[in-house]
Amino acid sequence: MTKPLAPHVLARNPQRPLSLYSQKLSLYLLVTCGTLFVLFQIHSLRTPLSPPASVPSASTRNSFPNRESLIINTDLTLKNCSNHLGSVASKLQESVTFLPLKDLRYAEAAQEGHTWFMSSMYDTHVKGEVQYQQFPSSSSRGRLLCIKGHDNHEGAWNSYALAWPQALPKNATLMRGLTFISNNHYNYDNLWHGLSALVPFVAWRIKNECATPSRWILYHRGELRYKMASWLKNLMEATYSETLNIQTFEGFGDDEPLCFEKAVVIRHNEGGLSGENVMHVYDFIRCKARFHCNLSLEGNLKGRIGMTMLMRTGARSFRNESEVVRIFSGECRKVEGCQIMVAHSNNLTFCQQVQLMSLTDILISPHGAQLTNLFLMDKNSSVMEFFPKGWLKLAGEVKRKKTEEASQGRLINSHGCICA
């Protein structure tokens, strides 16, 4: 049994009231405050802080509806603007007007001033430089060129239009990269006619940081063409150091236009190019052809005189070819270092023709497209061209001058490859 404490003991241990400054209570309050602080911080990470609550004034209470109304009105305005822009874009799409690629109004003067190909457009032309159209540009007001051009029988059934990049015609496909578009009033199967149509693109390329096209589109009097002579194709591939991609519109319907991110159109062949620039362009092409065929850029060997008889078949061929060869062989033997070579261009590969011309100082040939090879010769070479009896008289003075200019303008010198 427990004994009660004695009065004197109780006097020494009086019962003290609970104090706010006791150690246990202080510790309890510290832990509680810390817990509340942590919980508050966690809550603040989830919920953005709001300004201290205060009693709103009358003006503040009245501004709440105004703010809500402003937000609603702004949202409606943005939606209306978006709908308006969409409507404008749709109207621009509908307003794109396609015109015939071949304008029959100019059929009698296809190469004078406004040609029948894209007749509504003017060329960009600096004196002595190539004539061309470029899209987009300031002259097109930033618009892209679009073409519906599948027909290969009648150029008037093919069409073109200009469109803003943000509002291309319906069903249109945007073709990325650079597109070269050529219209030739002759054809691309003939070496000379085809080359005269493509040379201006090389001139444009040299002036524009060696830009290389992603594709080519070929037209003959507004009619789509799918190929060119193999010699010409090989020459262009050597010049551009890549395979030619000729667009055929395969897989696209008649009502599915192609629009081009960037396009260059040339329709006047070499027209506008000065003689100096023509020589510079052919010089560049010859250099690239020799480089492509792994031939020396120096040309013929010193002390050697290469005489080449480049024959042809058909109406303009020599009737007595063997006798003509015998006569020139005899003349060649009279000159020290002279070596004669007889060849038919249709029996030679492209690089064999390039090599043959690089070794030729004197070229002897009947008049014809095979003479297009002569620009592959070195400067100061000579050409003896045989014309059918009465040909110059029938051809007229204009044809004679063009023939002389062509022969003189392509005997050019090699200054080394640029745009390598």
Coordinates of C-alpha atoms in Angstrom, one line a residue:
M1 CA 0.0 0.0 0.0
T2 CA 1.3 3.3 -1.0
K3 CA 1.9 5.8 1.6
P4 CA 0.9 9.4 1.2
L5 CA 3.7 11.8 0.9
A6 CA 4.5 13.8 3.9
P7 CA 3.4 17.4 4.0
H8 CA 7.0 18.6 4.0
V9 CA 7.6 16.6 0.8
L10 CA 4.6 18.1 -0.9
A11 CA 6.0 21.5 0.1
R12 CA 9.2 20.8 -1.8
N13 CA 7.4 19.5 -5.0
P14 CA 4.5 21.9 -5.7
Q15 CA 2.2 21.2 -8.9
R16 CA 3.2 23.8 -11.6
P17 CA 0.7 25.1 -14.2
L18 CA 1.3 24.2 -17.9
S19 CA 3.7 26.8 -19.4
L20 CA 3.8 28.0 -23.0
Y21 CA 7.6 28.0 -22.7
S22 CA 7.9 24.4 -21.8
Q23 CA 10.3 22.4 -23.9
K24 CA 7.7 19.8 -25.0
L25 CA 5.2 22.4 -26.1
S26 CA 7.9 24.3 -28.0
L27 CA 8.9 21.1 -29.8
Y28 CA 5.3 20.3 -30.6
L29 CA 4.6 23.7 -32.0
L30 CA 7.8 23.6 -34.1
V31 CA 6.9 20.3 -35.6
T32 CA 3.3 21.4 -36.4
C33 CA 4.5 24.6 -38.0
G34 CA 7.0 22.7 -40.1
T35 CA 4.4 20.3 -41.3
L36 CA 2.0 23.1 -42.2
F37 CA 4.8 24.9 -44.0
V38 CA 5.6 21.8 -46.1
L39 CA 1.9 21.2 -46.9
F40 CA 1.6 24.9 -47.9
Q41 CA 4.6 24.6 -50.2
I42 CA 3.2 21.5 -51.9
H43 CA -0.1 23.2 -52.4
S44 CA 1.5 26.3 -53.8
L45 CA 3.3 24.1 -56.5
R46 CA -0.1 22.9 -57.7
T47 CA -2.1 26.1 -57.4
P48 CA -0.9 29.5 -58.7
L49 CA -0.5 32.1 -56.0
S50 CA -3.3 34.5 -55.8
P51 CA -3.0 38.0 -54.5
P52 CA -4.0 38.6 -50.8
A53 CA -7.7 38.5 -50.3
S54 CA -9.2 41.9 -49.8
V55 CA -12.6 43.4 -49.9
P56 CA -13.1 44.4 -53.6
S57 CA -14.2 47.9 -54.2
A58 CA -17.3 48.7 -56.1
S59 CA -15.4 49.6 -59.3
T60 CA -13.5 46.3 -59.1
R61 CA -16.7 44.4 -58.6
N62 CA -18.1 46.2 -61.7
S63 CA -15.0 45.4 -63.8
F64 CA -15.3 41.6 -63.6
P65 CA -18.2 41.4 -66.1
N66 CA -16.3 43.9 -68.4
R67 CA -13.3 41.7 -68.4
E68 CA -15.3 38.6 -69.2
S69 CA -17.0 40.4 -72.0
L70 CA -13.7 41.6 -73.4
I71 CA -12.3 38.1 -73.5
I72 CA -15.4 36.8 -75.2
N73 CA -15.3 39.6 -77.8
T74 CA -11.6 39.1 -78.5
D75 CA -12.2 35.3 -79.0
L76 CA -15.1 36.1 -81.4
T77 CA -12.9 38.6 -83.3
L78 CA -10.1 36.1 -83.7
K79 CA -12.5 33.5 -85.0
N80 CA -14.0 36.0 -87.5
C81 CA -10.6 37.0 -88.7
S82 CA -9.7 33.4 -89.2
N83 CA -12.9 32.7 -91.1
H84 CA -12.3 35.9 -93.2
L85 CA -8.7 34.8 -94.1
G86 CA -9.9 31.4 -95.0
S87 CA -12.6 32.9 -97.2
V88 CA -10.0 35.2 -98.9
A89 CA -7.7 32.3 -99.5
S90 CA -10.6 30.3 -101.0
K91 CA -11.5 33.2 -103.3
L92 CA -7.8 33.5 -104.4
Q93 CA -7.8 29.8 -105.2
E94 CA -11.0 30.2 -107.3
S95 CA -9.7 33.3 -109.1
V96 CA -6.6 31.6 -110.5
T97 CA -7.1 31.8 -114.3
F98 CA -5.4 29.3 -116.6
L99 CA -4.4 30.6 -120.1
P100 CA -3.3 28.5 -123.1
L101 CA 0.4 27.8 -123.2
K102 CA 0.2 28.3 -127.0
D103 CA -1.4 31.5 -128.0
L104 CA -2.7 31.1 -131.6
R105 CA -2.8 34.8 -132.0
Y106 CA 0.9 34.8 -132.4
A107 CA 1.2 31.7 -134.5
E108 CA 2.6 33.6 -137.5
A109 CA 5.3 35.3 -135.5
A110 CA 6.2 32.7 -132.9
Q111 CA 9.7 34.0 -132.1
E112 CA 9.1 37.8 -132.4
G113 CA 8.3 39.8 -129.3
H114 CA 5.5 38.0 -127.5
T115 CA 5.9 34.4 -128.5
W116 CA 3.0 32.1 -128.7
F117 CA 4.3 30.3 -125.5
M118 CA 3.0 32.0 -122.4
S119 CA 2.3 35.1 -124.4
S120 CA 1.0 37.2 -121.5
M121 CA 4.5 37.2 -119.8
Y122 CA 7.5 39.4 -120.7
D123 CA 11.1 38.2 -120.5
T124 CA 13.7 39.5 -118.2
H125 CA 16.6 40.6 -120.4
V126 CA 19.8 42.4 -119.8
K127 CA 21.7 43.4 -123.0
G128 CA 24.0 40.6 -124.1
E129 CA 22.5 38.1 -121.5
V130 CA 20.0 35.3 -121.8
Q131 CA 16.3 36.1 -122.0
Y132 CA 14.3 34.3 -119.4
Q133 CA 11.3 34.4 -117.0
Q134 CA 11.7 33.5 -113.3
F135 CA 9.1 32.6 -110.8
P136 CA 8.5 33.8 -108.2
S137 CA 10.0 37.3 -108.9
S138 CA 9.1 40.9 -108.8
S139 CA 7.7 40.6 -112.4
S140 CA 5.3 37.9 -111.2
R141 CA 4.6 39.8 -107.9
G142 CA 5.8 36.9 -105.9
R143 CA 3.4 34.4 -107.5
L144 CA 4.4 30.9 -108.5
L145 CA 4.0 29.3 -112.0
C146 CA 1.4 26.6 -112.3
I147 CA 1.0 24.4 -115.4
K148 CA -1.6 22.0 -116.7
G149 CA 0.6 20.6 -119.5
H150 CA 0.0 17.0 -120.4
D151 CA -0.9 17.2 -124.1
N152 CA 1.7 16.3 -126.6
H153 CA -0.3 17.0 -129.8
E154 CA -1.8 20.5 -129.4
G155 CA -0.1 23.2 -127.3
A156 CA -3.2 25.3 -127.1
W157 CA -4.8 22.6 -124.9
N158 CA -2.0 23.0 -122.3
S159 CA -2.3 25.9 -119.9
Y160 CA -0.5 28.0 -117.3
A161 CA -1.4 30.3 -114.5
L162 CA 0.2 32.4 -111.7
A163 CA -0.9 31.7 -108.1
W164 CA 0.1 32.9 -104.6
P165 CA 2.1 30.4 -102.6
Q166 CA -0.6 30.5 -99.8
A167 CA -3.5 30.0 -102.3
L168 CA -2.5 27.5 -104.9
P169 CA -5.3 26.2 -107.3
K170 CA -7.4 23.3 -106.0
N171 CA -6.0 19.8 -106.7
A172 CA -2.5 21.5 -107.3
T173 CA 0.8 19.8 -106.3
L174 CA 3.7 21.9 -105.2
M175 CA 7.0 20.7 -106.8
R176 CA 9.9 21.6 -104.6
G177 CA 13.2 22.8 -105.9
L178 CA 14.2 24.5 -109.1
T179 CA 12.4 23.6 -112.4
F180 CA 13.8 24.4 -115.9
I181 CA 11.0 24.8 -118.5
S182 CA 12.0 25.0 -122.1
N183 CA 9.9 25.7 -125.2
N184 CA 11.6 24.9 -128.5
H185 CA 10.1 25.9 -131.9
Y186 CA 12.2 23.1 -133.5
N187 CA 12.7 19.8 -131.6
Y188 CA 14.9 18.1 -129.1
D189 CA 15.8 15.1 -131.3
N190 CA 18.0 17.2 -133.6
L191 CA 21.4 17.8 -132.0
W192 CA 21.8 21.4 -133.1
H193 CA 18.2 22.6 -132.5
G194 CA 18.0 20.9 -129.1
L195 CA 21.4 22.3 -128.0
S196 CA 20.4 25.8 -129.0
A197 CA 17.3 25.5 -126.8
L198 CA 19.2 24.2 -123.7
V199 CA 22.4 26.4 -123.9
P200 CA 20.6 29.4 -122.4
F201 CA 19.8 27.4 -119.3
V202 CA 23.6 26.9 -118.9
A203 CA 24.1 30.6 -119.3
W204 CA 21.5 31.3 -116.6
R205 CA 23.1 28.7 -114.3
I206 CA 26.5 30.3 -114.6
K207 CA 25.1 33.7 -113.7
N208 CA 23.1 32.3 -110.7
E209 CA 25.7 30.6 -108.5
C210 CA 25.6 27.3 -110.4
A211 CA 22.0 26.5 -109.5
T212 CA 21.1 23.0 -110.5
P213 CA 17.5 22.0 -111.5
S214 CA 15.5 19.3 -109.8
R215 CA 13.7 18.6 -113.0
W216 CA 13.3 19.7 -116.7
I217 CA 10.0 20.2 -118.6
L218 CA 10.3 20.2 -122.4
Y219 CA 7.8 21.8 -124.8
H220 CA 7.9 21.9 -128.5
R221 CA 5.5 24.6 -129.7
G222 CA 3.7 24.2 -126.4
E223 CA 3.4 20.4 -126.8
L224 CA 4.9 18.3 -124.1
R225 CA 8.0 16.2 -124.9
Y226 CA 9.3 13.3 -122.8
K227 CA 12.9 12.9 -124.2
M228 CA 15.7 14.4 -126.1
A229 CA 18.5 13.0 -128.3
S230 CA 20.8 10.7 -126.4
W231 CA 23.8 12.8 -127.4
L232 CA 22.2 16.0 -126.0
K233 CA 21.1 14.2 -122.8
N234 CA 24.6 13.0 -122.2
L235 CA 26.0 16.4 -122.8
M236 CA 23.6 18.1 -120.4
E237 CA 24.3 15.4 -117.8
A238 CA 28.0 16.0 -118.2
T239 CA 27.4 19.8 -117.8
Y240 CA 25.3 19.5 -114.7
S241 CA 27.2 16.5 -113.3
E242 CA 23.9 14.6 -112.6
T243 CA 21.2 12.6 -114.3
L244 CA 18.6 14.6 -116.1
N245 CA 15.1 14.3 -114.6
I246 CA 12.6 15.0 -117.4
Q247 CA 9.1 15.6 -116.0
T248 CA 6.4 13.6 -117.8
F249 CA 3.3 14.5 -115.7
E250 CA 2.8 10.8 -115.2
G251 CA 0.4 10.2 -112.4
F252 CA -1.3 13.6 -112.6
G253 CA -4.7 14.1 -114.1
D254 CA -5.7 16.8 -116.6
D255 CA -7.3 18.8 -113.8
E256 CA -4.3 18.5 -111.4
P257 CA -1.9 21.4 -112.0
L258 CA 1.7 21.3 -111.0
C259 CA 3.0 24.5 -109.2
F260 CA 6.7 25.1 -108.9
E261 CA 8.5 26.4 -105.9
K262 CA 11.0 28.0 -108.2
A263 CA 11.0 28.0 -112.0
V264 CA 13.0 29.4 -114.9
V265 CA 11.3 29.5 -118.4
I266 CA 13.3 30.1 -121.6
R267 CA 11.5 30.3 -124.9
H268 CA 13.9 32.2 -127.2
N269 CA 16.8 29.7 -127.5
E270 CA 20.1 31.7 -127.7
G271 CA 18.3 34.9 -128.7
G272 CA 19.7 37.8 -126.8
L273 CA 23.1 36.3 -125.9
S274 CA 26.1 38.2 -127.1
G275 CA 28.8 36.5 -129.1
E276 CA 31.2 36.7 -126.2
N277 CA 28.7 35.1 -123.8
V278 CA 27.8 32.4 -126.3
M279 CA 31.5 31.5 -126.6
H280 CA 31.9 31.5 -122.8
V281 CA 28.9 29.2 -122.3
Y282 CA 30.2 26.7 -125.0
D283 CA 33.6 26.9 -123.5
F284 CA 32.2 25.8 -120.2
I285 CA 30.1 23.0 -121.7
R286 CA 33.2 21.6 -123.6
C287 CA 35.3 21.7 -120.5
K288 CA 32.7 19.8 -118.5
A289 CA 32.3 17.3 -121.4
R290 CA 36.0 16.5 -121.4
F291 CA 36.1 16.3 -117.7
H292 CA 33.1 13.9 -117.7
C293 CA 34.9 11.7 -120.3
N294 CA 38.2 11.7 -118.4
L295 CA 40.0 13.5 -121.2
S296 CA 42.8 16.0 -121.1
L297 CA 41.7 19.6 -121.1
E298 CA 44.7 20.5 -123.1
G299 CA 43.3 19.1 -126.4
N300 CA 45.5 17.9 -129.2
L301 CA 49.2 17.0 -128.9
K302 CA 51.8 19.6 -130.0
G303 CA 53.3 18.9 -133.4
R304 CA 50.4 16.7 -134.4
I305 CA 47.7 17.9 -136.9
G306 CA 44.5 15.9 -136.6
M307 CA 42.3 15.9 -139.7
T308 CA 38.9 14.3 -139.2
M309 CA 36.4 13.4 -141.8
L310 CA 33.0 13.2 -140.0
M311 CA 30.7 11.5 -142.5
R312 CA 26.9 11.1 -142.5
T313 CA 24.3 9.0 -144.2
G314 CA 21.3 10.0 -146.1
A315 CA 20.6 12.8 -148.6
R316 CA 23.6 14.9 -147.7
S317 CA 26.2 12.2 -147.7
F318 CA 29.0 12.0 -150.3
R319 CA 28.0 9.8 -153.2
N320 CA 31.5 8.7 -153.7
E321 CA 32.7 8.6 -150.1
S322 CA 35.7 6.4 -150.7
E323 CA 37.0 8.7 -153.4
V324 CA 36.7 11.8 -151.2
V325 CA 38.6 10.0 -148.4
R326 CA 41.3 9.0 -150.9
I327 CA 41.8 12.6 -152.0
F328 CA 42.1 14.1 -148.5
S329 CA 44.3 11.2 -147.3
G330 CA 46.7 12.1 -150.1
E331 CA 46.7 15.8 -149.1
C332 CA 47.3 14.9 -145.4
R333 CA 50.4 12.8 -146.3
K334 CA 52.0 15.9 -147.8
V335 CA 52.0 17.7 -144.4
E336 CA 54.4 16.6 -141.6
G337 CA 52.6 15.4 -138.5
C338 CA 49.2 15.2 -140.2
Q339 CA 47.0 12.2 -139.2
I340 CA 43.6 11.6 -140.8
M341 CA 40.7 9.9 -139.1
V342 CA 37.4 8.9 -140.8
A343 CA 34.3 8.4 -138.7
H344 CA 30.5 8.3 -138.7
S345 CA 29.1 10.1 -135.6
N346 CA 26.2 7.6 -135.4
N347 CA 28.7 4.8 -134.8
L348 CA 30.4 6.5 -131.9
T349 CA 29.4 6.9 -128.2
F350 CA 29.1 10.3 -126.7
C351 CA 32.6 10.2 -125.1
Q352 CA 34.1 8.8 -128.3
Q353 CA 32.8 11.8 -130.1
V354 CA 34.2 14.1 -127.4
Q355 CA 37.6 12.4 -127.7
L356 CA 37.6 12.5 -131.5
M357 CA 36.9 16.3 -131.5
S358 CA 39.5 17.0 -128.9
L359 CA 42.1 15.4 -131.2
T360 CA 40.8 17.3 -134.3
D361 CA 42.4 20.4 -135.8
I362 CA 40.7 20.3 -139.2
L363 CA 37.1 19.0 -139.4
I364 CA 35.8 18.0 -142.8
S365 CA 32.1 17.1 -143.1
P366 CA 28.9 17.6 -145.1
H367 CA 26.4 20.1 -143.7
G368 CA 24.3 18.6 -141.0
A369 CA 23.6 18.2 -137.3
Q370 CA 26.7 16.1 -136.8
L371 CA 28.7 19.3 -137.0
T372 CA 27.2 20.3 -133.6
N373 CA 30.3 18.4 -132.3
L374 CA 32.6 21.1 -133.6
F375 CA 32.4 23.2 -130.4
L376 CA 34.2 20.4 -128.7
M377 CA 37.3 21.3 -130.7
D378 CA 40.1 23.7 -129.5
K379 CA 40.3 27.3 -130.5
N380 CA 42.0 28.1 -133.9
S381 CA 40.7 24.8 -135.3
S382 CA 39.3 24.8 -138.9
V383 CA 36.1 23.5 -140.4
M384 CA 35.5 22.6 -144.1
E385 CA 31.8 22.2 -144.5
F386 CA 30.3 20.8 -147.8
F387 CA 26.8 22.0 -148.8
P388 CA 24.6 20.4 -151.4
K389 CA 24.6 22.1 -154.8
G390 CA 22.3 25.1 -154.7
W391 CA 21.6 24.9 -151.0
L392 CA 22.8 28.3 -150.0
K393 CA 20.9 29.9 -152.9
L394 CA 17.7 28.2 -151.8
A395 CA 18.3 28.9 -148.2
G396 CA 18.8 32.6 -148.7
E397 CA 21.1 35.3 -147.2
V398 CA 19.7 35.0 -143.6
K399 CA 20.4 31.3 -143.4
R400 CA 23.9 31.8 -144.9
K401 CA 24.8 34.4 -142.2
K402 CA 23.4 32.2 -139.4
T403 CA 25.5 29.3 -140.7
E404 CA 28.7 31.4 -140.7
E405 CA 28.0 32.8 -137.2
A406 CA 27.4 29.3 -135.9
S407 CA 30.7 28.0 -137.4
Q408 CA 32.7 31.0 -136.0
G409 CA 31.0 31.2 -132.6
R410 CA 31.7 27.7 -131.5
L411 CA 35.4 27.5 -132.2
I412 CA 36.3 28.5 -128.7
N413 CA 39.1 28.2 -126.2
S414 CA 39.1 26.3 -122.9
H415 CA 39.7 28.4 -119.9
G416 CA 39.1 25.7 -117.2
C417 CA 36.0 24.4 -115.5
I418 CA 34.0 26.6 -113.3
C419 CA 31.0 25.4 -111.2
A420 CA 32.9 22.1 -110.8

